[in-house]
Coordinates of C-alpha atoms and ligand atoms in Angstrom, one line a residue:
M1 CA -22.5 -30.1 9.9
T2 CA -22.2 -26.8 11.8
L3 CA -20.5 -23.7 10.9
T4 CA -17.9 -24.2 13.6
E5 CA -17.0 -27.5 12.0
F6 CA -17.3 -26.3 8.5
W7 CA -15.1 -23.2 8.6
P8 CA -11.9 -24.8 10.0
Q9 CA -12.2 -27.4 7.3
C10 CA -12.8 -24.7 4.7
L11 CA -9.8 -22.8 6.0
L12 CA -7.6 -25.9 5.8
Q13 CA -8.6 -26.4 2.1
L14 CA -7.9 -22.8 1.4
K15 CA -4.6 -22.9 3.2
Q16 CA -3.6 -25.9 1.0
S17 CA -4.7 -24.3 -2.2
L18 CA -3.5 -20.7 -1.9
P19 CA 0.0 -19.3 -1.5
A20 CA 0.9 -19.0 2.2
Q21 CA 1.2 -15.2 2.1
Q22 CA -2.2 -14.7 0.5
Y23 CA -3.8 -17.1 2.9
Q24 CA -2.3 -15.3 5.9
M25 CA -3.1 -11.9 4.7
W26 CA -6.6 -12.4 3.4
I27 CA -8.2 -15.6 4.5
A28 CA -6.9 -16.3 8.0
P29 CA -8.3 -13.0 9.4
L30 CA -11.8 -13.7 8.2
T31 CA -14.4 -14.4 11.0
V32 CA -17.7 -16.2 10.9
G33 CA -21.2 -16.1 12.3
E34 CA -24.7 -17.1 11.6
E35 CA -27.6 -14.9 10.5
N36 CA -31.1 -16.2 9.8
G37 CA -29.9 -19.7 9.2
N38 CA -27.2 -18.5 6.8
W39 CA -23.6 -19.0 7.3
V40 CA -21.8 -15.6 7.1
I41 CA -18.2 -15.0 6.5
F42 CA -17.2 -11.5 7.8
A43 CA -14.6 -9.3 6.2
R44 CA -13.2 -6.5 8.4
N45 CA -13.8 -3.7 6.1
T46 CA -14.9 -2.7 2.6
F47 CA -11.5 -3.1 1.1
T48 CA -11.1 -6.7 2.4
F49 CA -14.7 -7.5 1.4
N50 CA -14.1 -6.4 -2.2
H51 CA -10.8 -8.2 -2.4
I52 CA -12.2 -11.4 -1.0
R53 CA -15.2 -11.2 -3.3
E54 CA -13.2 -10.6 -6.4
R55 CA -10.1 -12.7 -5.7
F56 CA -11.0 -15.5 -3.3
W57 CA -14.7 -16.1 -3.3
P58 CA -14.6 -18.8 -6.1
A59 CA -11.9 -20.6 -4.0
V60 CA -14.2 -20.4 -0.9
E61 CA -17.1 -21.7 -2.9
S62 CA -15.2 -24.6 -4.3
A63 CA -13.8 -25.5 -0.9
R64 CA -17.4 -25.5 0.4
Q65 CA -18.5 -27.8 -2.4
A66 CA -15.6 -30.2 -1.6
I67 CA -16.5 -30.3 2.0
L68 CA -20.3 -30.3 1.7
P69 CA -21.1 -31.6 -1.8
D70 CA -24.8 -31.6 -0.9
G71 CA -24.7 -28.7 1.5
S72 CA -27.6 -26.4 1.1
T73 CA -26.8 -23.8 3.8
P74 CA -26.2 -20.5 2.0
L75 CA -22.7 -19.0 2.5
I76 CA -22.7 -15.2 2.5
L77 CA -19.9 -12.7 2.5
K78 CA -20.5 -9.5 4.6
I79 CA -18.6 -6.7 6.2
G80 CA -18.5 -7.0 10.0
Q81 CA -17.0 -8.9 12.8
G82 CA -17.8 -12.5 13.7
H83 CA -15.8 -15.1 15.5
P84 CA -12.3 -16.0 14.5
L85 CA -11.7 -19.7 14.0
Q86 CA -8.5 -21.4 12.9
A87 CA -7.9 -23.9 10.1
A88 CA -8.4 -27.5 11.1
T89 CA -5.2 -29.4 11.5
Q90 CA -6.3 -32.1 9.2
A91 CA -9.2 -32.8 6.8
V92 CA -12.1 -34.6 8.4
P93 CA -13.4 -37.5 6.4
P94 CA -17.0 -37.0 5.4
S95 CA -18.1 -39.9 7.5
T96 CA -16.7 -38.2 10.7
I97 CA -18.4 -35.0 9.7
A98 CA -21.7 -36.7 9.4
S99 CA -21.5 -38.3 12.8
T100 CA -20.2 -35.1 14.5
A101 CA -23.0 -33.1 12.9
A102 CA -25.5 -35.6 14.1
V103 CA -24.3 -35.3 17.7
D104 CA -24.0 -31.6 17.7
T105 CA -27.4 -30.0 17.4
T106 CA -26.7 -26.9 19.5
A107 CA -23.5 -25.7 17.8
A108 CA -25.4 -23.1 15.8
T109 CA -25.9 -21.1 19.0
V110 CA -22.2 -20.9 19.6
V111 CA -21.8 -18.5 16.8
T112 CA -23.6 -15.4 18.0
E113 CA -23.4 -11.8 17.1
N114 CA -21.6 -10.9 20.4
P115 CA -18.4 -12.6 21.1
A116 CA -18.8 -11.8 24.8
E117 CA -21.8 -14.2 24.9
I118 CA -19.4 -17.1 24.4
I119 CA -18.4 -18.6 27.7
P120 CA -14.8 -19.6 27.2
K121 CA -13.6 -22.9 28.5
T122 CA -10.4 -21.1 29.4
D123 CA -11.2 -17.5 30.1
P124 CA -8.5 -15.4 28.4
A125 CA -8.7 -12.9 31.3
T126 CA -7.8 -15.4 34.0
P127 CA -4.2 -15.3 35.4
E128 CA -3.7 -18.7 33.9
A129 CA -4.5 -17.6 30.4
T130 CA -2.6 -14.4 30.8
A131 CA 0.4 -16.3 32.0
K132 CA 0.1 -18.6 29.0
T133 CA 0.0 -15.6 26.7
R134 CA 3.0 -14.1 28.5
A135 CA 4.8 -17.4 28.5
A136 CA 5.3 -17.2 24.7
P137 CA 8.9 -17.9 24.1
K138 CA 11.1 -14.8 24.2
R139 CA 12.1 -14.0 20.7
T140 CA 15.8 -14.0 20.0
E141 CA 15.7 -14.6 16.3
S142 CA 16.2 -11.8 13.8
A143 CA 13.3 -10.7 11.5
Q144 CA 15.2 -12.3 8.7
D145 CA 15.3 -15.7 10.6
I146 CA 11.6 -15.5 11.2
I147 CA 10.7 -14.7 7.6
A148 CA 13.2 -17.3 6.3
K149 CA 11.7 -19.9 8.7
R150 CA 8.2 -19.0 7.7
L151 CA 9.0 -19.5 4.1
R152 CA 10.7 -22.8 4.8
H153 CA 7.7 -24.2 6.6
S154 CA 5.4 -26.0 4.3
Q155 CA 1.7 -25.2 4.6
S156 CA 1.0 -28.5 6.3
K157 CA 3.7 -27.7 8.9
I158 CA 2.3 -24.3 9.8
D159 CA -0.5 -25.8 11.8
S160 CA 1.8 -27.5 14.2
S161 CA 4.6 -24.9 14.2
P162 CA 5.1 -23.5 17.8
A163 CA 7.1 -20.6 16.4
D164 CA 4.1 -19.6 14.4
N165 CA 1.4 -20.2 17.0
S166 CA 2.9 -20.0 20.4
E167 CA -0.3 -18.7 22.0
S168 CA -2.4 -21.4 20.4
S169 CA -0.2 -24.2 21.7
N170 CA -2.8 -24.7 24.4
I171 CA -5.5 -25.3 21.9
K172 CA -4.5 -28.7 20.8
P173 CA -4.4 -30.6 24.0
A174 CA -7.7 -29.1 25.0
K175 CA -9.1 -30.3 21.7
A176 CA -7.7 -33.7 22.0
E177 CA -9.0 -34.1 25.6
K178 CA -12.5 -33.0 24.5
H179 CA -12.5 -35.6 21.7
E180 CA -11.4 -38.3 24.0
A181 CA -14.1 -37.5 26.5
A182 CA -16.6 -37.4 23.7
A183 CA -17.9 -34.1 25.0
P184 CA -20.3 -32.1 22.8
A185 CA -18.6 -30.2 20.0
I186 CA -20.0 -27.0 21.4
A187 CA -17.5 -27.1 24.4
V188 CA -14.6 -27.8 22.1
D189 CA -15.5 -24.9 19.9
S190 CA -16.0 -22.5 22.8
A191 CA -12.5 -23.2 24.1
Q192 CA -11.1 -22.8 20.6
I193 CA -12.9 -19.5 20.1
A194 CA -11.8 -18.2 23.5
V195 CA -8.1 -18.9 22.8
D196 CA -8.4 -17.6 19.3
S197 CA -9.8 -14.4 20.5
A198 CA -7.1 -14.0 23.1
H199 CA -4.6 -14.6 20.2
E200 CA -6.4 -12.1 18.1
N201 CA -6.4 -9.5 20.9
S202 CA -2.7 -9.9 21.6
K203 CA -2.0 -9.6 17.8
K204 CA -4.1 -6.4 17.8
S205 CA -2.1 -4.9 20.7
R206 CA 1.1 -5.9 19.0
Y207 CA -0.1 -4.1 15.9
T208 CA -1.0 -1.0 17.8
E209 CA 2.6 -0.9 19.1
T210 CA 3.9 -0.8 15.5
N211 CA 2.3 2.6 15.1
L212 CA 1.5 1.7 11.5
N213 CA -1.5 2.9 9.5
P214 CA -3.4 -0.2 8.4
E215 CA -4.5 1.6 5.2
H216 CA -0.9 1.9 4.0
T217 CA -0.6 -1.4 2.3
F218 CA 1.0 -2.5 -1.0
A219 CA -2.5 -3.4 -2.2
A220 CA -3.6 0.2 -1.9
L221 CA -0.4 1.6 -3.4
V222 CA -0.3 2.2 -7.2
Q223 CA 2.8 1.4 -9.1
G224 CA 4.1 3.6 -11.8
K225 CA 7.1 5.2 -13.4
G226 CA 7.6 7.5 -10.4
N227 CA 7.9 4.7 -7.8
R228 CA 8.7 1.5 -9.7
L229 CA 12.1 0.9 -8.4
A230 CA 11.3 1.9 -4.8
H231 CA 8.2 -0.3 -4.9
A232 CA 10.2 -3.3 -6.1
A233 CA 12.9 -2.7 -3.5
A234 CA 10.2 -2.3 -0.8
L235 CA 8.7 -5.7 -1.7
S236 CA 12.1 -7.3 -1.5
I237 CA 12.6 -5.9 2.0
A238 CA 9.2 -7.0 3.1
E239 CA 10.2 -10.5 2.0
N240 CA 13.7 -10.5 3.3
P241 CA 14.3 -7.7 5.9
G242 CA 17.8 -6.9 7.2
N243 CA 19.6 -7.8 3.9
S244 CA 22.7 -5.5 3.8
M245 CA 22.0 -4.6 0.2
Y246 CA 18.9 -2.6 1.3
N247 CA 20.0 -1.6 4.8
P248 CA 19.2 1.1 5.4
F249 CA 16.6 1.7 2.8
F250 CA 16.5 5.4 2.3
V251 CA 13.5 6.8 0.4
Y252 CA 13.6 10.4 -0.6
G253 CA 11.5 12.9 -2.6
S254 CA 9.2 15.9 -2.4
T255 CA 6.2 16.1 -0.2
G256 CA 3.1 14.0 -0.8
L257 CA 4.6 11.5 -3.2
G258 CA 3.9 8.4 -1.1
K259 CA 7.1 8.0 0.9
T260 CA 5.2 7.3 4.1
H261 CA 2.7 5.0 2.4
L262 CA 5.5 3.0 0.8
V263 CA 7.6 2.4 3.9
Q264 CA 4.6 1.6 6.0
A265 CA 3.5 -0.9 3.4
I266 CA 6.7 -2.8 4.1
G267 CA 5.8 -2.8 7.8
N268 CA 2.3 -3.9 7.2
Q269 CA 3.3 -6.7 4.9
L270 CA 5.9 -7.9 7.3
F271 CA 3.4 -7.8 10.2
A272 CA 0.8 -9.7 8.1
A273 CA 3.4 -12.4 7.3
E274 CA 4.7 -12.7 10.8
A275 CA 3.1 -10.7 13.7
K276 CA 5.9 -11.5 16.1
V277 CA 8.4 -9.3 14.2
K278 CA 8.8 -6.1 16.3
I279 CA 8.1 -3.2 14.0
R280 CA 8.2 0.4 15.0
Y281 CA 7.2 3.3 12.8
I282 CA 8.1 6.7 14.1
H283 CA 8.0 10.2 12.7
A284 CA 11.3 12.1 13.4
D285 CA 9.2 14.6 15.5
E286 CA 8.2 11.9 17.9
F287 CA 11.7 10.8 18.3
I288 CA 12.8 14.3 19.1
R289 CA 10.0 14.6 21.7
G290 CA 11.1 11.3 23.2
I291 CA 14.6 12.7 23.5
M292 CA 13.3 15.8 25.3
N293 CA 11.3 13.6 27.7
A294 CA 14.2 11.3 28.3
F295 CA 16.4 14.3 29.0
H296 CA 14.0 15.5 31.7
A297 CA 13.4 12.1 33.1
K298 CA 17.1 11.1 32.8
S299 CA 16.0 8.0 31.0
F300 CA 18.2 7.8 27.9
D301 CA 19.1 4.2 28.6
A302 CA 15.5 3.1 28.7
M303 CA 14.8 5.0 25.5
R304 CA 17.7 3.5 23.6
Q305 CA 16.7 0.0 24.8
Q306 CA 13.2 0.5 23.6
Y307 CA 14.4 1.2 20.0
Q308 CA 17.2 -1.2 20.0
Q309 CA 14.8 -4.1 20.6
V310 CA 13.0 -3.7 17.3
D311 CA 13.5 -5.8 14.2
L312 CA 12.3 -3.1 11.8
L313 CA 12.6 0.6 12.5
I314 CA 11.0 3.1 10.1
M315 CA 11.8 6.7 10.7
D316 CA 9.8 9.2 8.6
D317 CA 11.2 12.6 7.7
V318 CA 14.6 12.0 9.2
Q319 CA 15.8 15.4 8.0
F320 CA 14.0 16.9 11.1
I321 CA 16.6 15.6 13.5
A322 CA 19.3 17.5 11.6
G323 CA 20.9 20.3 13.8
K324 CA 19.7 18.7 17.0
D325 CA 23.0 17.4 18.5
R326 CA 21.6 15.2 21.3
T327 CA 18.9 13.7 19.1
M328 CA 21.4 12.9 16.4
E329 CA 23.8 11.4 18.9
E330 CA 21.0 9.1 20.4
F331 CA 19.9 8.2 16.9
F332 CA 23.4 7.3 16.0
Y333 CA 23.6 4.7 18.8
V334 CA 20.2 3.2 18.0
Y335 CA 21.0 3.1 14.3
N336 CA 24.4 1.5 14.7
H337 CA 23.0 -1.1 17.1
L338 CA 20.3 -2.1 14.7
I339 CA 22.5 -2.2 11.6
D340 CA 25.1 -4.3 13.5
E341 CA 22.4 -6.7 14.6
K342 CA 21.2 -6.9 11.0
K343 CA 17.8 -5.4 11.9
Q344 CA 16.2 -3.5 9.1
V345 CA 16.2 0.3 9.2
I346 CA 14.1 2.4 6.8
L347 CA 14.3 6.1 6.5
T348 CA 12.4 8.7 4.5
C349 CA 13.7 12.2 3.8
D350 CA 13.1 15.1 1.5
T351 CA 16.5 14.9 -0.1
L352 CA 19.5 12.6 -0.6
P353 CA 21.5 11.7 2.6
T354 CA 24.5 13.8 1.5
H355 CA 22.3 16.9 1.0
I356 CA 20.7 17.0 4.4
D357 CA 21.8 20.4 5.9
G358 CA 23.0 20.2 9.5
M359 CA 23.0 16.4 9.6
D360 CA 26.0 14.8 11.4
D361 CA 28.5 13.7 8.8
R362 CA 28.7 10.2 10.4
L363 CA 25.0 9.8 10.0
K364 CA 25.0 11.1 6.4
S365 CA 27.6 8.6 5.4
R366 CA 25.8 5.7 7.2
F367 CA 22.5 6.6 5.5
S368 CA 24.2 6.1 2.2
W369 CA 25.4 2.5 3.0
G370 CA 22.3 0.7 1.8
L371 CA 20.0 1.7 -1.0
S372 CA 18.8 5.2 -1.6
L373 CA 15.9 5.7 -4.0
E374 CA 13.9 8.7 -5.1
L375 CA 10.2 8.9 -5.5
E376 CA 9.3 11.0 -8.5
P377 CA 6.0 12.8 -9.2
P378 CA 3.5 10.5 -10.9
E379 CA 2.9 10.9 -14.6
L380 CA -0.5 11.3 -16.0
E381 CA -1.3 7.6 -16.3
M382 CA -0.2 6.9 -12.8
R383 CA -2.3 9.8 -11.5
V384 CA -5.3 8.3 -13.3
A385 CA -4.6 4.9 -11.8
I386 CA -4.2 6.4 -8.3
L387 CA -7.6 8.1 -8.6
Q388 CA -9.2 4.8 -9.8
K389 CA -7.6 3.0 -6.9
K390 CA -8.9 5.6 -4.4
A391 CA -12.4 5.3 -6.0
E392 CA -12.3 1.5 -5.7
L393 CA -11.3 1.7 -2.0
A394 CA -14.0 4.3 -1.3
Q395 CA -16.5 2.2 -3.3
V396 CA -17.2 5.2 -5.5
K397 CA -18.0 5.1 -9.2
L398 CA -15.6 7.4 -11.0
E399 CA -16.0 7.8 -14.8
D400 CA -12.8 7.3 -16.8
E401 CA -13.2 10.8 -18.4
A402 CA -13.6 12.4 -14.9
A403 CA -10.5 10.5 -13.7
F404 CA -8.5 11.8 -16.7
F405 CA -9.9 15.3 -16.2
I406 CA -8.9 15.4 -12.5
A407 CA -5.5 13.8 -13.2
K408 CA -4.8 16.2 -16.0
H409 CA -5.3 19.3 -13.8
I410 CA -3.8 18.1 -10.5
R411 CA -0.2 17.4 -11.2
S412 CA 1.8 18.5 -8.2
N413 CA 1.6 15.5 -5.9
V414 CA -0.5 12.6 -4.8
R415 CA -1.7 14.3 -1.6
E416 CA -3.3 17.1 -3.6
L417 CA -4.7 14.6 -6.0
E418 CA -6.3 12.8 -3.1
G419 CA -7.6 16.1 -1.8
A420 CA -9.2 16.9 -5.1
F421 CA -10.7 13.4 -5.3
K422 CA -12.3 13.9 -1.9
R423 CA -13.8 17.2 -2.9
V424 CA -15.3 15.7 -6.0
V425 CA -16.7 12.8 -4.0
A426 CA -18.2 15.3 -1.4
Q427 CA -19.7 17.3 -4.2
S428 CA -21.2 14.2 -5.8
R429 CA -22.8 13.1 -2.5
F430 CA -24.0 16.6 -1.8
A431 CA -25.6 17.0 -5.2
S432 CA -26.6 13.3 -5.5
R433 CA -25.0 13.2 -8.9
P434 CA -22.5 10.8 -10.6
I435 CA -18.9 11.8 -10.8
D436 CA -18.4 13.0 -14.4
V437 CA -16.4 15.8 -15.9
G438 CA -19.1 18.4 -15.3
L439 CA -19.3 17.6 -11.6
A440 CA -15.5 17.5 -11.3
T441 CA -15.2 20.9 -13.0
E442 CA -17.7 22.4 -10.5
A443 CA -16.0 20.8 -7.5
L444 CA -12.5 21.9 -8.5
Q445 CA -13.4 25.3 -9.9
D446 CA -11.0 27.3 -7.7
I447 CA -8.1 24.9 -8.2
L448 CA -8.6 24.8 -11.9
A449 CA -8.7 28.6 -12.1
V450 CA -5.3 28.8 -10.3
N451 CA -3.8 26.0 -12.3
H452 CA -5.1 27.1 -15.6
K453 CA -2.3 28.5 -17.7
P454 CA -3.3 29.2 -21.3
M455 CA -1.2 27.5 -23.9
T456 CA 1.2 29.9 -25.6
L457 CA 3.0 29.8 -28.9
E458 CA 6.3 30.3 -27.1
H459 CA 5.7 27.3 -24.9
I460 CA 4.9 25.1 -27.9
Q461 CA 8.0 26.3 -29.8
N462 CA 10.2 25.7 -26.8
T463 CA 8.9 22.3 -26.2
V464 CA 9.2 21.2 -29.8
A465 CA 12.7 22.7 -30.1
K466 CA 13.8 20.9 -27.0
F467 CA 12.3 17.6 -28.2
Y468 CA 14.2 17.8 -31.6
G469 CA 17.3 19.3 -30.1
I470 CA 17.2 22.5 -32.2
T471 CA 17.2 26.1 -31.1
I472 CA 14.4 28.7 -31.1
S473 CA 16.2 30.7 -33.8
D474 CA 16.3 27.5 -35.9
M475 CA 12.6 27.1 -35.3
V476 CA 11.6 30.6 -36.4
G477 CA 14.5 31.1 -38.8
K478 CA 14.6 31.0 -42.6
K479 CA 16.5 27.7 -43.2
R480 CA 14.3 25.0 -44.8
T481 CA 16.5 21.9 -44.3
R482 CA 14.3 18.9 -43.5
N483 CA 15.7 18.6 -39.9
L484 CA 14.4 22.1 -39.2
A485 CA 11.4 22.3 -41.5
R486 CA 9.7 19.2 -40.0
P487 CA 9.9 20.3 -36.3
R488 CA 8.7 23.8 -37.5
Q489 CA 5.7 22.3 -39.2
I490 CA 4.9 20.1 -36.2
A491 CA 5.0 23.1 -33.9
M492 CA 2.7 25.1 -36.3
T493 CA 0.2 22.3 -36.3
L494 CA 0.3 21.9 -32.5
A495 CA -0.2 25.7 -32.2
K496 CA -3.2 25.4 -34.5
E497 CA -4.7 22.6 -32.4
L498 CA -3.8 23.8 -28.9
T499 CA -4.2 27.6 -29.1
P500 CA -7.0 29.9 -30.2
L501 CA -4.6 31.8 -32.5
S502 CA -5.5 32.5 -36.1
L503 CA -3.4 31.2 -38.9
P504 CA -1.9 34.6 -39.6
A505 CA -1.1 35.0 -35.9
I506 CA 0.7 31.7 -35.9
G507 CA 2.6 32.5 -39.1
S508 CA 3.7 35.8 -37.7
G509 CA 5.0 34.0 -34.5
F510 CA 7.2 31.8 -36.8
G511 CA 9.4 34.6 -38.1
G512 CA 6.7 36.5 -39.9
R513 CA 5.5 33.7 -42.2
D514 CA 2.4 33.9 -44.3
H515 CA -0.8 32.1 -43.1
T516 CA -0.6 29.9 -46.3
T517 CA 2.6 28.4 -44.9
V518 CA 0.9 27.5 -41.8
M519 CA -2.0 25.9 -43.7
H520 CA 0.5 23.9 -45.8
A521 CA 2.3 22.8 -42.6
V522 CA -1.0 21.6 -41.0
K523 CA -1.9 19.7 -44.2
S524 CA 1.5 18.1 -44.5
I525 CA 1.6 16.9 -40.9
S526 CA -1.9 15.6 -41.1
K527 CA -0.9 13.5 -44.2
L528 CA 2.3 12.3 -42.6
R529 CA 0.4 11.2 -39.5
K530 CA -1.6 8.8 -41.7
N531 CA 1.4 7.1 -43.2
D532 CA 4.6 7.9 -41.3
A533 CA 4.9 6.2 -37.9
E534 CA 7.8 8.3 -36.8
T535 CA 6.0 11.6 -37.3
T536 CA 2.9 10.2 -35.7
K537 CA 4.7 9.0 -32.6
A538 CA 6.6 12.3 -32.3
Y539 CA 3.4 14.3 -32.7
E540 CA 1.5 12.3 -30.1
T541 CA 4.3 12.4 -27.6
L542 CA 4.6 16.2 -28.0
M543 CA 0.9 16.5 -27.6
M544 CA 1.0 14.5 -24.4
I545 CA 3.9 16.5 -23.0
L546 CA 2.1 19.8 -23.7
R547 CA -1.2 18.6 -22.3
D548 CA 0.3 17.1 -19.2
Ligands
LIG1 N1 1.4 5.4 -5.5 C1 0.4 5.7 -4.7 N2 -0.8 5.0 -4.7 C2 -1.8 5.3 -3.9 N3 -1.8 6.3 -3.0 C3 -0.7 7.0 -2.9 C4 0.4 6.8 -3.7 N4 1.4 7.7 -3.4 C5 0.9 8.5 -2.4 N5 -0.4 8.1 -2.1 C6 -1.3 8.7 -1.1 O1 -1.0 10.0 -1.1 C7 -1.0 10.5 0.2 C8 0.3 11.2 0.6 O2 1.3 10.2 0.7 P1 2.4 10.1 1.8 O3 1.9 10.7 3.1 O4 2.9 8.7 1.8 O5 3.5 11.1 1.1 P2 4.9 11.6 1.7 O6 5.8 11.5 0.5 O7 5.3 10.8 2.9 O8 4.6 13.1 2.1 P3 5.4 14.0 3.2 O9 6.8 14.1 2.7 O10 4.7 15.3 3.1 O11 5.3 13.3 4.5 C9 -1.3 9.3 1.1 O12 -2.7 9.3 1.4 C10 -1.0 8.1 0.2 O13 -1.8 7.0 0.5

């Protein structure tokens, strides 16, 4: 059996055993080739490679065993680009495989390093092929229809669905003809590969038109307290765009918290599921520039039309159009058209719709129609998880302590966290050293110096007072009721642990108390932490708040 026979069969098995979305996103884009007698499966990039290796390789292996129980050709996973092949339309019984393999002795040469070496049966560059590509039925369905249709189709139907594979509709007759004529399998496979690569090229150019960043996927986005709701909503939109509950989806928050990444992940997921959905990501600045150009060229109609055609419009930093009358007016038209047509609109902003200074009131109110969600700064755990994810994507080993160290010190936003991570990685490569706390400290010296604020007694007292809902005068006053004495003792203990102050200095900061009172407090709290869950929890929470 040759690779070009094997892989479509393998794809078919995987298609039948994996959820459709996972198959489309991860398995279908894999390409194949041969190297030194080995069959090689190529993943496009490191991220895909790792994901395939960790999540799907056992499935690939078991599909291989099912198809080739005695097969001895090694199957290797690599990063690179081979030839795309599609899943077979039906499983080939082993007897057919054996006889095809016997006929085809040259098929191994079909799969070469250079796709240009393949002489296509139907040259994708010929007018005929181009016409076929162009002749794809004009889409009139909404994004929602397409997704709904896609979900309705069972995996077995996907193969023959014209909606899903308009460009490949010319594959099947060619294949059938070849079989009828009993032509060598090499010719069949060449035609298949040529059409597949035309399909792949047209998909690529459709992707370029979306203006999305391929790295902004859900897989690369860490979930945490700060984005949990928005993340869940984003996934729902990617599954079911145009739903009025989420239309528009308005994501707001401070800089560098992941707004762009999140909204582009929706676009990327949608594109991966159904490449025919027209997606357009645009930064507000680009829209403004477009308006200026349209003004000079007197081409407002063309510009409106261009945007009104899309199924999903993502506009980043929409606050920038505020105060620009003509831009707001044009956006108003585009926006109304899309919402009326049940096309999905996604907007990001630095603040709530109603708070955008200078924004047309009609737009402000329309922006609030769907769902508005805020992204909040990530807490410590999420920052650590983000660093670990960045390390995984960059294939860099990051020690847990180092991740905690960086996350503890860089709190402002994810972009700065990412910047710090890159510096640490650069330092590690430069010094050929592993990323540990020592190396991170060296790499981030200047940032740490600026961020480093020594812990003060006042800060501890304020934090503890706020936590227990008492006042500072209660905290340092003379009253010794339990509801005041316990927080006071906890604050004293935290001061002993987190500041370099001596016991007398701490005592004096608590209304001039003696150092023995502080010693007693420290002992009492330490004892309580061994047998009183409530005190333990309060103490640990306060410690976390103060350290973060
Ligand atoms: N939860 C997350 N998981 C992984 N990476 C994240 C996360 N949030 C943000 N990032 C990364 O942080 C960087 C900044 O994010 P992004 O550009 O999306 O922020 P933003 O909120 O749009 O910022 P701005 O308002 O300045 O445009 C990006 O590289 C993004 O991948």
